[in-house]
mmCIF file of C-alpha atoms (C1' of nucleotides) in Angstrom:
data_model
loop_
_atom_site.group_PDB
_atom_site.id
_atom_site.type_symbol
_atom_site.label_atom_id
_atom_site.label_comp_id
_atom_site.label_asym_id
_atom_site.label_seq_id
_atom_site.Cartn_x
_atom_site.Cartn_y
_atom_site.Cartn_z
ATOM 1 C CA MET A 1143 -6.766 26.275 -17.209
ATOM 2 C CA PRO A 1144 -5.938 22.298 -18.580
ATOM 3 C CA PRO A 1145 -3.791 20.298 -15.976
ATOM 4 C CA ARG A 1146 -0.723 19.932 -16.884
ATOM 5 C CA LYS A 1147 0.576 17.126 -18.752
ATOM 6 C CA ASN A 1148 3.737 16.355 -17.197
ATOM 7 C CA ARG A 1149 4.309 16.848 -13.637
ATOM 8 C CA PRO A 1150 7.266 18.972 -12.909
ATOM 9 C CA LYS A 1151 10.053 16.636 -10.549
ATOM 10 C CA ASP A 1152 9.596 17.487 -7.329
ATOM 11 C CA GLU A 1153 6.374 16.456 -7.891
ATOM 12 C CA GLN A 1154 6.917 13.583 -9.601
ATOM 13 C CA GLN A 1155 9.396 12.786 -6.895
ATOM 14 C CA GLU A 1156 6.889 13.478 -3.789
ATOM 15 C CA LEU A 1157 4.421 10.928 -6.022
ATOM 16 C CA GLY A 1158 7.276 8.668 -6.001
ATOM 17 C CA LEU A 1159 8.005 8.298 -9.979
ATOM 18 C CA VAL A 1160 11.191 8.853 -10.064
ATOM 19 C CA GLN A 1161 14.355 7.141 -9.073
ATOM 20 C CA ASP A 1162 16.607 9.252 -8.007
ATOM 21 C CA THR A 1163 18.319 8.279 -4.474
ATOM 22 C CA ASN A 1164 20.223 11.569 -4.241
ATOM 23 C CA SER A 1165 17.466 13.587 -2.953
ATOM 24 C CA LYS A 1166 14.134 11.540 -3.237
ATOM 25 C CA TYR A 1167 15.220 9.610 -0.572
ATOM 26 C CA GLY A 1168 16.968 11.838 1.789
ATOM 27 C CA GLN A 1169 13.935 13.744 1.599
ATOM 28 C CA TYR A 1170 11.639 11.786 2.795
ATOM 29 C CA ASN A 1171 14.142 10.640 5.963
ATOM 30 C CA GLN A 1172 15.302 13.862 5.982
ATOM 31 C CA ILE A 1173 12.997 14.987 9.039
ATOM 32 C CA ASP A 1174 13.108 18.835 9.949
ATOM 33 C CA ASN A 1175 12.432 19.073 13.058
ATOM 34 C CA ASN A 1176 12.163 22.807 12.857
ATOM 35 C CA TYR A 1177 8.324 23.198 11.672
ATOM 36 C CA GLU A 1178 6.251 24.471 14.447
ATOM 37 C CA LEU A 1179 3.027 22.186 14.910
ATOM 38 C CA GLN A 1180 1.723 24.905 17.571
ATOM 39 C CA LYS A 1181 1.165 27.163 14.702
ATOM 40 C CA TYR A 1182 -0.818 25.257 13.172
ATOM 41 C CA GLN A 1183 -4.777 24.920 13.541
ATOM 42 C CA THR A 1184 -6.007 21.376 14.502
ATOM 43 C CA THR A 1185 -8.811 19.070 14.680
ATOM 44 C CA ASN A 1186 -10.573 15.323 15.672
ATOM 45 C CA ILE A 1187 -10.472 13.167 12.506
ATOM 46 C CA ASP A 1188 -11.061 9.846 11.953
ATOM 47 C CA ILE A 1189 -8.284 7.097 10.053
ATOM 48 C CA VAL A 1190 -9.265 4.570 8.333
ATOM 49 C CA ILE A 1191 -6.318 2.353 7.562
ATOM 50 C CA PHE A 1192 -6.266 -0.063 4.139
ATOM 51 C CA HIS A 1193 -3.448 -2.810 4.677
ATOM 52 C CA GLN A 1194 -3.223 -3.455 0.982
ATOM 53 C CA TYR A 1195 -2.015 -6.910 1.358
ATOM 54 C CA LYS A 1196 -3.480 -8.166 4.330
ATOM 55 C CA GLU A 1197 -6.393 -6.964 3.103
ATOM 56 C CA SER A 1198 -8.456 -5.372 6.325
ATOM 57 C CA LYS A 1199 -8.811 -2.173 7.259
ATOM 58 C CA THR A 1200 -8.725 -0.612 10.501
ATOM 59 C CA LEU A 1201 -10.328 3.029 12.433
ATOM 60 C CA PHE A 1202 -8.677 4.500 14.436
ATOM 61 C CA GLN A 1203 -11.245 7.382 15.903
ATOM 62 C CA HIS A 1204 -10.446 10.866 17.033
ATOM 63 C CA GLN A 1205 -6.730 11.321 16.043
ATOM 64 C CA LYS A 1206 -5.569 14.799 16.581
ATOM 65 C CA ALA A 1207 -4.682 16.563 12.839
ATOM 66 C CA TYR A 1208 -3.019 19.514 12.696
ATOM 67 C CA ILE A 1209 -3.278 21.961 9.382
ATOM 68 C CA ASN A 1210 -1.103 23.626 7.775
ATOM 69 C CA GLN A 1211 -0.825 27.080 5.829
ATOM 70 C CA ASN A 1212 -1.980 25.293 3.249
ATOM 71 C CA ASN A 1213 -4.939 24.206 4.430
ATOM 72 C CA GLU A 1214 -3.579 20.005 4.501
ATOM 73 C CA ILE A 1215 -2.896 17.992 6.741
ATOM 74 C CA VAL A 1216 -0.273 16.787 8.196
ATOM 75 C CA LEU A 1217 0.060 13.296 7.332
ATOM 76 C CA SER A 1218 3.535 12.682 9.323
ATOM 77 C CA GLU A 1219 1.771 13.490 12.558
ATOM 78 C CA ILE A 1220 -1.061 11.431 11.880
ATOM 79 C CA LEU A 1221 1.245 8.432 11.332
ATOM 80 C CA LYS A 1222 3.516 8.873 14.057
ATOM 81 C CA ASN A 1223 0.436 8.425 16.562
ATOM 82 C CA ILE A 1224 -0.822 5.648 15.002
ATOM 83 C CA LYS A 1225 2.318 4.113 14.619
ATOM 84 C CA ALA A 1226 2.482 4.655 18.736
ATOM 85 C CA SER A 1227 0.008 3.265 19.157
ATOM 86 C CA GLY A 1228 1.758 -0.275 18.085
ATOM 87 C CA PHE A 1229 0.266 -0.533 14.668
ATOM 88 C CA GLU A 1230 3.682 -1.280 13.091
ATOM 89 C CA PHE A 1231 4.166 -0.102 9.363
ATOM 90 C CA THR A 1232 7.951 1.451 8.898
ATOM 91 C CA ASN A 1233 8.536 1.826 5.614
ATOM 92 C CA ALA A 1234 5.390 0.979 3.878
ATOM 93 C CA MET A 1235 4.343 3.167 0.990
ATOM 94 C CA ILE A 1236 1.772 5.762 1.927
ATOM 95 C CA SER A 1237 -1.179 6.503 0.081
ATOM 96 C CA TYR A 1238 -4.517 8.463 0.985
ATOM 97 C CA PHE A 1239 -7.875 8.270 -0.649
ATOM 98 C CA ASP A 1240 -9.200 11.078 -2.743
ATOM 99 C CA PRO A 1241 -13.014 10.756 -3.198
ATOM 100 C CA ILE A 1242 -13.191 14.047 -5.817
ATOM 101 C CA SER A 1243 -10.840 11.541 -8.269
ATOM 102 C CA ASP A 1244 -12.291 8.587 -6.524
ATOM 103 C CA LEU A 1245 -8.457 6.839 -6.360
ATOM 104 C CA TYR A 1246 -5.217 6.765 -4.555
ATOM 105 C CA ARG A 1247 -2.820 9.665 -3.714
ATOM 106 C CA TYR A 1248 0.897 8.237 -3.617
ATOM 107 C CA CYS A 1249 3.246 10.501 -0.651
ATOM 108 C CA GLY A 1250 6.113 8.454 -0.527
ATOM 109 C CA ARG A 1251 7.279 5.930 1.769
ATOM 110 C CA ASP A 1252 7.008 6.208 5.831
ATOM 111 C CA PRO A 1253 8.370 7.811 7.262
ATOM 112 C CA LEU A 1254 7.245 11.178 5.571
ATOM 113 C CA ASP A 1255 8.264 14.452 5.640
ATOM 114 C CA HIS A 1256 5.846 16.720 7.495
ATOM 115 C CA THR A 1257 5.812 19.007 4.181
ATOM 116 C CA VAL A 1258 3.677 16.151 2.825
ATOM 117 C CA GLY A 1259 0.025 17.401 3.509
ATOM 118 C CA VAL A 1260 -3.325 15.948 2.845
ATOM 119 C CA PRO A 1261 -6.183 18.500 1.184
ATOM 120 C CA ILE A 1262 -9.072 19.001 3.698
ATOM 121 C CA SER A 1263 -11.127 17.867 0.987
ATOM 122 C CA CYS A 1264 -10.187 14.287 1.143
ATOM 123 C CA ILE A 1265 -11.375 13.897 4.280
ATOM 124 C CA ASN A 1266 -14.882 12.300 3.803
ATOM 125 C CA SER A 1267 -17.478 12.118 6.785
ATOM 126 C CA ASN A 1268 -14.908 13.090 9.329
ATOM 127 C CA GLN A 1269 -12.900 10.662 8.224
ATOM 128 C CA LEU A 1270 -9.716 9.936 6.154
ATOM 129 C CA GLU A 1271 -8.142 6.838 4.366
ATOM 130 C CA ILE A 1272 -4.897 5.944 3.928
ATOM 131 C CA LYS A 1273 -3.440 2.889 2.287
ATOM 132 C CA LEU A 1274 -0.207 1.388 3.430
ATOM 133 C CA ARG A 1275 1.714 -1.272 1.018
ATOM 134 C CA CYS A 1276 4.645 -3.138 2.686
ATOM 135 C CA GLY A 1277 6.960 -4.504 0.361
ATOM 136 C CA GLN A 1278 10.295 -3.850 -1.692
ATOM 137 C CA ARG A 1279 9.951 -0.732 -4.070
ATOM 138 C CA ASN A 1280 10.831 -1.338 -7.303
ATOM 139 C CA ILE A 1281 11.046 0.428 -10.836
ATOM 140 C CA VAL A 1282 8.313 -1.331 -12.505
ATOM 141 C CA ASP A 1283 5.783 -0.767 -9.240
ATOM 142 C CA MET A 1284 6.626 3.166 -10.431
ATOM 143 C CA LEU A 1285 6.600 2.605 -13.701
ATOM 144 C CA ILE A 1286 3.038 1.738 -13.544
ATOM 145 C CA GLN A 1287 1.844 4.071 -11.363
ATOM 146 C CA GLU A 1288 3.409 6.321 -13.716
ATOM 147 C CA GLN A 1289 1.867 5.439 -16.460
ATOM 148 C CA LYS A 1290 -1.744 5.393 -14.170
ATOM 149 C CA ASN A 1291 -1.521 8.985 -13.473
ATOM 150 C CA LYS A 1292 -0.795 9.649 -17.013
ATOM 151 C CA GLU A 1293 -3.848 7.814 -18.080
ATOM 152 C CA GLU A 1294 -5.444 9.653 -15.854
ATOM 153 C CA ASN A 1295 -4.132 13.399 -16.943
ATOM 154 C CA ASP A 1296 -4.915 12.226 -20.047
ATOM 155 C CA GLU A 1297 -8.385 11.424 -19.821
ATOM 156 C CA THR A 1298 -8.664 14.593 -17.912
ATOM 157 C CA GLU A 1299 -6.814 16.505 -20.560
ATOM 158 C CA ALA A 1300 -8.946 15.205 -23.346
ATOM 159 C CA ARG A 1301 -11.956 15.911 -21.472
ATOM 160 C CA LEU A 1302 -10.689 19.525 -21.133
ATOM 161 C CA ASN A 1303 -9.743 19.962 -24.127
ATOM 162 C CA PRO A 1304 -10.596 18.064 -27.330
ATOM 163 C CA THR A 1305 -9.060 20.311 -29.335
ATOM 164 C CA SER A 1306 -5.778 19.624 -28.421
ATOM 165 C CA ALA A 1307 -6.900 15.806 -27.830
ATOM 166 C CA ASN A 1308 -7.422 15.534 -31.784
ATOM 167 C CA ALA A 1309 -4.759 17.290 -32.692
ATOM 168 C CA ASN A 1310 -2.338 14.618 -30.688
ATOM 169 C CA GLN A 1311 -3.813 11.915 -32.192
ATOM 170 C CA LYS A 1312 -3.183 13.106 -35.985
ATOM 171 C CA ASN A 1313 0.578 14.055 -35.394
ATOM 172 C CA ASN A 1314 1.336 10.570 -33.892
ATOM 173 C CA ARG A 1315 4.873 10.515 -35.061
ATOM 174 C CA VAL A 1316 7.140 10.671 -31.970
ATOM 175 C CA LYS A 1317 10.598 12.325 -31.918
ATOM 176 C CA GLU A 1318 13.850 9.584 -31.016
ATOM 177 C CA ARG A 1319 13.434 8.334 -27.742
ATOM 178 C CA LYS A 1320 15.757 8.014 -25.255
ATOM 179 C CA ILE A 1321 17.487 4.683 -24.137
ATOM 180 C CA GLY A 1322 16.465 4.919 -20.314
ATOM 181 C CA GLU A 1323 12.721 5.422 -21.798
ATOM 182 C CA VAL A 1324 12.615 2.589 -23.532
ATOM 183 C CA VAL A 1325 14.180 0.540 -21.175
ATOM 184 C CA GLU A 1326 11.536 1.745 -18.481
ATOM 185 C CA LYS A 1327 8.609 1.309 -21.150
ATOM 186 C CA VAL A 1328 9.635 -2.270 -22.449
ATOM 187 C CA ALA A 1329 10.225 -3.126 -18.582
ATOM 188 C CA LEU A 1330 6.333 -1.915 -18.085
ATOM 189 C CA TRP A 1331 5.328 -3.693 -21.158
ATOM 190 C CA ARG A 1332 6.675 -6.922 -19.956
ATOM 191 C CA ARG A 1333 5.404 -6.217 -16.237
ATOM 192 C CA PHE A 1334 1.519 -5.400 -18.047
ATOM 193 C CA TYR A 1335 2.214 -9.083 -20.061
ATOM 194 C CA THR A 1336 3.378 -11.610 -16.578
ATOM 195 C CA GLY A 1337 1.144 -9.691 -14.302
ATOM 196 C CA PHE A 1338 1.139 -7.643 -11.276
ATOM 197 C CA TYR A 1339 -0.465 -7.292 -8.252
ATOM 198 C CA ASP A 1340 -2.207 -4.202 -8.501
ATOM 199 C CA GLU A 1341 -2.890 -1.848 -5.225
ATOM 200 C CA ASN A 1342 -6.130 -3.336 -4.160
ATOM 201 C CA GLY A 1343 -3.991 -6.411 -4.424
ATOM 202 C CA LYS A 1344 -5.816 -7.770 -7.315
ATOM 203 C CA PHE A 1345 -3.471 -9.955 -10.090
ATOM 204 C CA ILE A 1346 -3.475 -8.028 -13.778
ATOM 205 C CA ASN A 1347 -1.948 -9.204 -16.654
ATOM 206 C CA MET A 1348 -2.767 -8.747 -20.262
ATOM 207 C CA PRO A 1349 -1.732 -9.973 -23.650
ATOM 208 C CA LEU A 1350 1.331 -8.619 -24.873
ATOM 209 C CA ASP A 1351 -1.491 -6.364 -27.865
ATOM 210 C CA ASN A 1352 -3.076 -4.838 -24.983
ATOM 211 C CA ALA A 1353 -0.152 -3.884 -22.503
ATOM 212 C CA ALA A 1354 1.071 -2.423 -25.438
ATOM 213 C CA LEU A 1355 -1.508 -0.187 -25.466
ATOM 214 C CA LYS A 1356 -1.541 0.481 -22.198
ATOM 215 C CA VAL A 1357 2.029 1.292 -22.488
ATOM 216 C CA GLY A 1358 1.230 3.703 -25.396
ATOM 217 C CA ILE A 1359 3.563 2.630 -27.708
ATOM 218 C CA SER A 1360 2.518 -0.141 -31.097
ATOM 219 C CA LYS A 1361 3.553 -3.804 -29.847
ATOM 220 C CA LYS A 1362 5.580 -3.862 -33.068
ATOM 221 C CA THR A 1363 8.030 -1.188 -31.696
ATOM 222 C CA LEU A 1364 7.805 -2.624 -28.679
ATOM 223 C CA ASP A 1365 9.370 -5.725 -30.392
ATOM 224 C CA ASP A 1366 11.581 -4.158 -31.920
ATOM 225 C CA TYR A 1367 13.059 -2.576 -28.727
ATOM 226 C CA LEU A 1368 13.246 -5.843 -27.180
ATOM 227 C CA LEU A 1369 14.990 -7.094 -29.470
ATOM 228 C CA GLN A 1370 17.537 -4.121 -29.414
ATOM 229 C CA ILE A 1371 18.108 -4.675 -26.146
ATOM 230 C CA ARG A 1372 18.434 -8.538 -25.836
ATOM 231 C CA CYS A 1373 21.088 -7.750 -28.964
ATOM 232 C CA GLY A 1374 22.695 -5.310 -26.700
ATOM 233 C CA LYS A 1375 23.121 -6.822 -23.947
ATOM 234 C CA LYS A 1376 24.437 -9.983 -25.783
ATOM 235 C CA TYR A 1377 27.422 -7.840 -27.409
ATOM 236 C CA GLY A 1378 27.550 -5.966 -24.205
ATOM 237 C CA PHE A 1379 26.241 -2.705 -24.509
ATOM 238 C CA ASN A 1380 26.587 -0.547 -21.182
ATOM 239 C CA PHE A 1381 23.057 0.715 -20.557
ATOM 240 C CA ASN A 1382 23.599 2.471 -17.395
ATOM 241 C CA LYS A 1383 26.069 4.434 -19.442
ATOM 242 C CA ASN A 1384 23.810 5.930 -22.156
ATOM 243 C CA LEU A 1385 20.500 6.173 -19.851
ATOM 244 C CA SER A 1386 20.132 9.374 -21.902
ATOM 245 C CA GLU A 1387 21.846 8.662 -25.269
ATOM 246 C CA ARG A 1388 18.939 7.904 -27.759
ATOM 247 C CA ILE A 1389 17.897 4.347 -29.092
ATOM 248 C CA GLY A 1390 20.477 5.499 -32.619
ATOM 249 C CA LYS A 1391 23.014 5.151 -30.295
ATOM 250 C CA LEU A 1392 22.137 1.480 -29.303
ATOM 251 C CA ARG A 1393 20.853 0.546 -32.390
ATOM 252 C CA SER A 1394 24.020 1.604 -34.185
ATOM 253 C CA PHE A 1395 25.943 -0.309 -31.333
ATOM 254 C CA VAL A 1396 24.117 -3.883 -32.494
ATOM 255 C CA LYS A 1397 23.946 -2.787 -35.878
ATOM 256 C CA SER A 1398 28.118 -2.621 -36.048
ATOM 257 C CA HIS A 1399 28.388 -5.966 -33.736
ATOM 258 C CA LYS A 1400 26.103 -8.117 -35.937
ATOM 259 C CA ASN A 1401 28.293 -6.845 -39.007
ATOM 260 C CA LYS A 1402 31.873 -7.572 -36.982
ATOM 261 C CA GLU A 1403 29.891 -11.049 -36.251
ATOM 262 C CA SER A 1404 29.325 -11.896 -39.420
ATOM 263 C CA ASN A 1405 32.464 -11.150 -40.639
ATOM 264 C CA ASN A 1406 34.013 -13.439 -38.131
ATOM 265 C CA GLN A 1407 31.969 -16.238 -38.513
ATOM 266 C CA GLY A 1408 33.604 -16.023 -42.595
ATOM 267 C CA TYR A 1409 37.313 -15.799 -40.791
ATOM 268 C CA GLY A 1410 36.558 -17.842 -37.624
ATOM 269 C CA GLY A 1411 37.668 -14.881 -35.655
ATOM 270 C CA ASN A 1412 36.266 -13.686 -32.053
ATOM 271 C CA ASP A 1413 34.576 -11.137 -30.915
ATOM 272 C CA SER A 1414 35.380 -9.440 -27.443
ATOM 273 C CA GLY A 1415 33.286 -6.522 -27.385
ATOM 274 C CA GLY A 1416 33.233 -2.703 -28.171
ATOM 275 C CA GLU A 1417 34.601 0.628 -26.678
ATOM 276 C CA ASP A 1418 30.985 0.314 -24.492
ATOM 277 C CA ASN A 1419 31.666 -3.108 -22.885
ATOM 278 C CA ASP A 1420 32.473 -2.200 -19.366
ATOM 279 C CA ALA A 1421 28.838 -3.732 -17.859
ATOM 280 C "C1'" DT B 757 -6.177 -27.808 -34.301
ATOM 281 C "C1'" DC B 758 -6.012 -23.470 -32.613
ATOM 282 C "C1'" DG B 759 -4.660 -19.068 -30.547
ATOM 283 C "C1'" DC B 760 -0.839 -16.426 -29.039
ATOM 284 C "C1'" DA B 761 3.592 -14.769 -28.907
ATOM 285 C "C1'" DA B 762 7.620 -14.032 -31.018
ATOM 286 C "C1'" DG B 763 10.711 -12.517 -34.811
ATOM 287 C "C1'" DG B 764 11.949 -11.240 -40.037
ATOM 288 C "C1'" DA B 765 10.980 -8.957 -43.863
ATOM 289 C "C1'" DC B 766 9.640 -5.351 -45.970
ATOM 290 C "C1'" DG B 767 7.078 -0.603 -47.114
ATOM 291 C "C1'" DA B 768 4.974 4.104 -45.994
ATOM 292 C "C1'" DG B 769 5.145 8.108 -43.884
ATOM 293 C "C1'" DC B 770 8.094 11.322 -41.136
ATOM 294 C "C1'" DC B 771 12.545 13.884 -38.734
ATOM 295 C "C1'" DC B 772 16.627 15.088 -38.757
ATOM 296 C "C1'" DG B 773 21.244 16.867 -40.160
ATOM 297 C "C1'" DA B 774 24.548 17.837 -43.862
ATOM 298 C "C1'" DA B 775 25.512 20.240 -48.308
ATOM 299 C "C1'" DG B 776 24.359 23.062 -51.932
ATOM 300 C "C1'" DC C 536 16.381 28.035 -47.579
ATOM 301 C "C1'" DT C 537 15.541 23.893 -50.158
ATOM 302 C "C1'" DT C 538 17.212 18.932 -51.130
ATOM 303 C "C1'" DC C 539 18.905 15.013 -50.022
ATOM 304 C "C1'" DG C 540 19.557 10.724 -47.722
ATOM 305 C "C1'" DG C 541 19.788 7.609 -43.759
ATOM 306 C "C1'" DG C 542 17.543 6.389 -39.721
ATOM 307 C "C1'" DC C 543 13.469 5.672 -36.762
ATOM 308 C "C1'" DT C 544 8.483 4.599 -36.552
ATOM 309 C "C1'" DC C 545 4.803 1.783 -36.915
ATOM 310 C "C1'" DG C 546 1.984 -0.983 -39.811
ATOM 311 C "C1'" DT C 547 1.156 -5.584 -42.658
ATOM 312 C "C1'" DC C 548 1.807 -10.058 -43.773
ATOM 313 C "C1'" DC C 549 4.048 -14.261 -42.927
ATOM 314 C "C1'" DT C 550 6.629 -18.061 -40.663
ATOM 315 C "C1'" DT C 551 8.076 -20.950 -36.362
ATOM 316 C "C1'" DG C 552 7.792 -22.642 -31.957
ATOM 317 C "C1'" DC C 553 4.854 -23.790 -27.911
ATOM 318 C "C1'" DG C 554 0.782 -24.965 -24.923
ATOM 319 C "C1'" DA C 555 -3.188 -26.287 -24.455
#
DNA sequence: TCGCAAGGACGAGCCCGAAG
DNA sequence: CTTCGGGCTCGTCCTTGCGA
């Protein structure tokens, strides 16, 4: 069975890909103490904490690990013990290393919910590597992570199902995108261009063309989106209110204001914004 | 001078909704 | 159902500006 191309929302929230202030952080902060650890099997494993920005690794030997009914290590209990030993990482972004896919899997922010588990298969030589990222969470970090996951999924799909991959390439005409999506993609594109520190602390940046390739939208289209966004801002378009509207709404808004502006130039008039202007 | 980014103009191909 | 026009995406070409 080919892997899912789009993650369900709850999985995306677990991975920190969806900005949903109502549920996501509430979910992680709302630690449910009703689960019964004594029902779980236990084992002792070594934990390697990789602190991304300090670029340091710390070994915690013989840590008691609870294995839940899904055959997963309960990460929150391990982190609780490590924290109790004086290792501070409050509010850090937490990932674990998956040796099978050779990448870090994002779990969420500290403190983690007890439902966040690490598959037993990720324990290599009785050792589990956990990565911590301390610092401000921002939307672009999430987008970059999302883009990486998408690329991994696409690669896997192309490997497992080359015919559907070809079909996707042939039919490259996409439906009209939503304003929220466009804003995200443009932000991501610019972030690739201006540069960012990746999960290994390495500074990454690239020219606009390559950045557009990474984002998966042609540079010209992104150029066009950027222009629309800039004009929208200039004329006071309410992006927050219209995130789920189609980009055509923004185009129409910009177009009508441009027309108004050119008309007013003739009469020396002054336009103070349209009906969407409440930003 | 060269390379790169930005942005405008234009056209091709496609999508989609309205009208007949 | 078919046709048609408007809008969207994307590509190409060109000009301009800026920094090395």
